[in-house]
Short mmCIF file of C-alpha atoms and ligand atoms in Angstrom, two decimals:
data_model
loop_
_atom_site.label_atom_id
_atom_site.label_comp_id
_atom_site.label_asym_id
_atom_site.label_seq_id
_atom_site.Cartn_x
_atom_site.Cartn_y
_atom_site.Cartn_z
CA MET A 1 -27.47 -20.29 -53.32
CA LYS A 2 -24.26 -21.61 -54.76
CA PHE A 3 -22.66 -19.07 -57.09
CA LEU A 4 -19.86 -19.58 -59.58
CA VAL A 5 -18.14 -16.29 -60.43
CA ILE A 6 -16.15 -16.59 -63.64
CA ASN A 7 -13.70 -13.97 -64.86
CA GLY A 8 -12.07 -14.10 -68.25
CA PRO A 9 -8.81 -12.94 -69.76
CA ASN A 10 -6.68 -10.28 -68.09
CA LEU A 11 -9.02 -9.80 -65.15
CA ASN A 12 -6.33 -11.34 -62.95
CA LEU A 13 -4.56 -7.99 -63.51
CA LEU A 14 -7.29 -5.99 -61.80
CA GLY A 15 -5.85 -3.20 -59.70
CA GLN A 16 -2.45 -3.43 -61.38
CA ARG A 17 -3.17 -1.54 -64.60
CA GLU A 18 -5.74 0.93 -65.93
CA PRO A 19 -7.25 1.85 -62.54
CA GLY A 20 -9.14 4.69 -64.26
CA ILE A 21 -11.18 2.08 -66.14
CA TYR A 22 -11.25 -0.93 -63.85
CA GLY A 23 -10.68 0.58 -60.39
CA GLU A 24 -8.01 -0.01 -57.79
CA GLU A 25 -9.24 -3.22 -56.19
CA ASN A 26 -7.34 -6.35 -57.20
CA TYR A 27 -8.68 -9.73 -58.26
CA GLU A 28 -8.25 -11.23 -54.78
CA ALA A 29 -10.29 -8.37 -53.30
CA LEU A 30 -13.03 -9.01 -55.87
CA CYS A 31 -13.15 -12.68 -54.88
CA GLN A 32 -13.25 -11.85 -51.20
CA MET A 33 -16.02 -9.33 -51.84
CA VAL A 34 -18.26 -11.83 -53.65
CA LYS A 35 -17.56 -14.54 -51.04
CA ASP A 36 -18.42 -12.13 -48.20
CA TYR A 37 -21.59 -11.00 -49.96
CA ALA A 38 -22.65 -14.61 -50.54
CA ALA A 39 -21.94 -15.57 -46.93
CA ALA A 40 -23.93 -12.57 -45.68
CA HIS A 41 -26.87 -13.95 -47.64
CA GLY A 42 -26.58 -17.57 -46.51
CA SER A 43 -24.89 -18.53 -49.77
CA THR A 44 -21.49 -19.46 -51.17
CA ALA A 45 -19.44 -18.15 -54.07
CA GLU A 46 -16.54 -19.84 -55.81
CA CYS A 47 -14.26 -17.78 -58.03
CA PHE A 48 -12.67 -18.98 -61.24
CA GLN A 49 -10.45 -16.95 -63.55
CA SER A 50 -8.74 -18.01 -66.73
CA ASN A 51 -7.07 -16.43 -69.70
CA TYR A 52 -8.04 -19.47 -71.80
CA GLU A 53 -11.33 -19.85 -73.63
CA GLY A 54 -11.41 -23.66 -73.28
CA ALA A 55 -10.86 -23.50 -69.53
CA ILE A 56 -13.81 -21.12 -69.20
CA ILE A 57 -15.95 -23.45 -71.29
CA ASP A 58 -14.95 -26.37 -69.05
CA ALA A 59 -15.88 -24.32 -65.98
CA ILE A 60 -19.32 -23.56 -67.46
CA HIS A 61 -19.86 -27.26 -68.27
CA GLY A 62 -18.75 -28.18 -64.74
CA ALA A 63 -21.30 -25.82 -63.22
CA ARG A 64 -24.16 -28.05 -64.35
CA GLY A 65 -25.84 -29.61 -61.33
CA VAL A 66 -23.27 -28.05 -59.00
CA TYR A 67 -24.04 -24.32 -58.94
CA ASP A 68 -27.36 -22.49 -58.89
CA ALA A 69 -26.14 -19.47 -60.85
CA ILE A 70 -23.15 -18.14 -62.74
CA VAL A 71 -21.99 -14.54 -62.62
CA MET A 72 -19.53 -14.06 -65.45
CA ASN A 73 -17.31 -11.36 -66.83
CA PRO A 74 -16.03 -13.00 -70.01
CA GLY A 75 -13.60 -10.12 -70.62
CA ALA A 76 -12.77 -9.64 -74.29
CA PHE A 77 -14.28 -13.06 -75.10
CA THR A 78 -17.61 -11.25 -74.64
CA HIS A 79 -17.19 -9.68 -78.03
CA TYR A 80 -16.41 -12.75 -80.14
CA SER A 81 -16.63 -16.11 -78.37
CA ILE A 82 -19.39 -18.13 -80.00
CA ALA A 83 -17.92 -21.11 -78.11
CA ILE A 84 -18.71 -19.50 -74.74
CA LEU A 85 -22.18 -18.56 -76.02
CA ASP A 86 -22.74 -22.21 -76.98
CA ALA A 87 -21.45 -23.45 -73.60
CA LEU A 88 -23.89 -21.17 -71.74
CA LYS A 89 -26.73 -22.44 -73.93
CA ALA A 90 -25.70 -26.05 -73.31
CA VAL A 91 -26.04 -25.89 -69.53
CA ASP A 92 -29.19 -25.10 -67.63
CA VAL A 93 -27.43 -22.84 -65.12
CA PRO A 94 -28.63 -19.23 -65.33
CA CYS A 95 -25.92 -16.64 -65.93
CA ILE A 96 -25.69 -12.88 -65.62
CA GLU A 97 -22.96 -11.14 -67.60
CA VAL A 98 -21.03 -8.41 -65.79
CA HIS A 99 -18.73 -5.70 -67.13
CA ILE A 100 -16.82 -3.50 -64.75
CA SER A 101 -16.55 -0.64 -67.22
CA ASN A 102 -19.42 0.85 -69.19
CA VAL A 103 -18.71 -0.90 -72.48
CA HIS A 104 -21.14 1.43 -74.28
CA GLN A 105 -18.97 4.45 -73.47
CA ARG A 106 -15.94 2.75 -74.98
CA GLU A 107 -14.82 1.59 -78.42
CA GLU A 108 -17.50 0.40 -80.84
CA PHE A 109 -16.17 -3.17 -80.80
CA ARG A 110 -17.00 -3.40 -77.07
CA HIS A 111 -20.65 -2.51 -77.62
CA LYS A 112 -21.50 -5.92 -79.01
CA SER A 113 -21.80 -8.94 -76.72
CA VAL A 114 -22.14 -12.31 -78.42
CA THR A 115 -22.51 -14.04 -75.02
CA ALA A 116 -25.28 -11.87 -73.51
CA PRO A 117 -28.10 -13.52 -75.50
CA ALA A 118 -27.50 -16.70 -73.45
CA CYS A 119 -27.68 -14.73 -70.18
CA VAL A 120 -30.57 -13.67 -67.98
CA GLY A 121 -29.24 -10.13 -68.20
CA GLN A 122 -26.20 -7.92 -68.31
CA VAL A 123 -24.74 -5.40 -65.85
CA THR A 124 -22.27 -2.89 -67.23
CA GLY A 125 -20.45 0.14 -65.86
CA LEU A 126 -21.12 -0.30 -62.15
CA GLY A 127 -17.56 -1.28 -61.27
CA LEU A 128 -17.10 -4.27 -58.99
CA TYR A 129 -20.52 -3.59 -57.52
CA GLY A 130 -21.92 -5.09 -60.72
CA TYR A 131 -20.98 -8.58 -59.48
CA LEU A 132 -22.96 -8.00 -56.28
CA ALA A 133 -25.89 -6.55 -58.22
CA ALA A 134 -26.00 -9.74 -60.30
CA MET A 135 -25.85 -11.94 -57.19
CA GLY A 136 -28.51 -9.82 -55.51
CA TYR A 137 -30.79 -10.31 -58.48
CA PHE A 138 -30.39 -14.08 -58.29
CA LEU A 139 -30.97 -14.09 -54.52
CA GLU A 140 -34.14 -12.05 -54.99
CA LYS A 141 -35.44 -14.16 -57.87
CA GLN A 142 -34.23 -17.62 -56.86
CA SER A 143 -37.71 -19.03 -56.49
CA GLU A 144 -38.41 -18.11 -60.13
CA LEU A 145 -35.23 -19.63 -61.60
O1 CA2 B 1 -15.47 -3.87 -68.46
C1 CA2 B 1 -15.22 -5.08 -68.38
O2 CA2 B 1 -15.37 -5.72 -67.35
C2 CA2 B 1 -14.65 -5.82 -69.60
O3 CA2 B 1 -15.27 -7.10 -69.65
C3 CA2 B 1 -13.17 -5.96 -69.36
C4 CA2 B 1 -12.42 -6.59 -70.53
C5 CA2 B 1 -12.76 -5.88 -71.83
O4 CA2 B 1 -12.14 -6.55 -72.92
C6 CA2 B 1 -14.25 -5.80 -72.06
O5 CA2 B 1 -14.49 -5.10 -73.25
C7 CA2 B 1 -14.94 -5.10 -70.90
C8 CA2 B 1 -10.91 -6.49 -70.34
C9 CA2 B 1 -10.42 -6.91 -69.02
C10 CA2 B 1 -9.03 -6.42 -68.85
O6 CA2 B 1 -8.81 -6.32 -67.49
C11 CA2 B 1 -7.76 -5.60 -67.07
C12 CA2 B 1 -7.73 -5.31 -65.74
C13 CA2 B 1 -6.71 -4.57 -65.26
C14 CA2 B 1 -5.68 -4.16 -66.07
C15 CA2 B 1 -5.70 -4.48 -67.40
C16 CA2 B 1 -6.75 -5.22 -67.90
#
C-alpha cells in the first residue's frame, strides 16, 4: 500500500517539549518508524507535516489517486477545522485519525473531533504506536477498502 502520513500543527516539535504527554521521540524518528513499518509490509509511507491548515488541505487533495490510505494527526485542527473535514469528505482516500495522547483524559475541548466523522476510525492515547496501529488496520483490511 501507499500511505500518506500527515501531521498537523506543532507536531514538528515532537520530542522537544512536553515529553510527558507526547513522548521523547522526535518527528524525524516518527517518520522513520512509519517508513520502516511500511517497508516491512511491502508498502511505502510518505510523511507530510505542516503548521498551516491550507497546506494540509492541499496534501489531502493531492492524495487522490496517488495514495491508498491516509493516516493523519491533525493536531489542534482536529477540534475545529471544518475545512479539513470537508477535504477528507471530498477525496475518496480512506483516513484514520491518530492522536498520540489520550485526548479523553485531557481538557474538555480536546474530547471533540470535528474531523473524525470523515475517517474510518480514530486511534487515541497509544503514543507513536497509534500510527502503526492505523497502518496495520489498513494493511489487514486493504481488500475491503
Ligand atoms: O495527542 C495528539 O496527538 C494531539 O493531536 C496533539 C495536538 C493536540 O492539540 C491535540 O489535542 C491532541 C498538539 C500537538 C502538539 O505537539 C507538540 C509536540 C511536542 C511539543 C509540543 C507540542
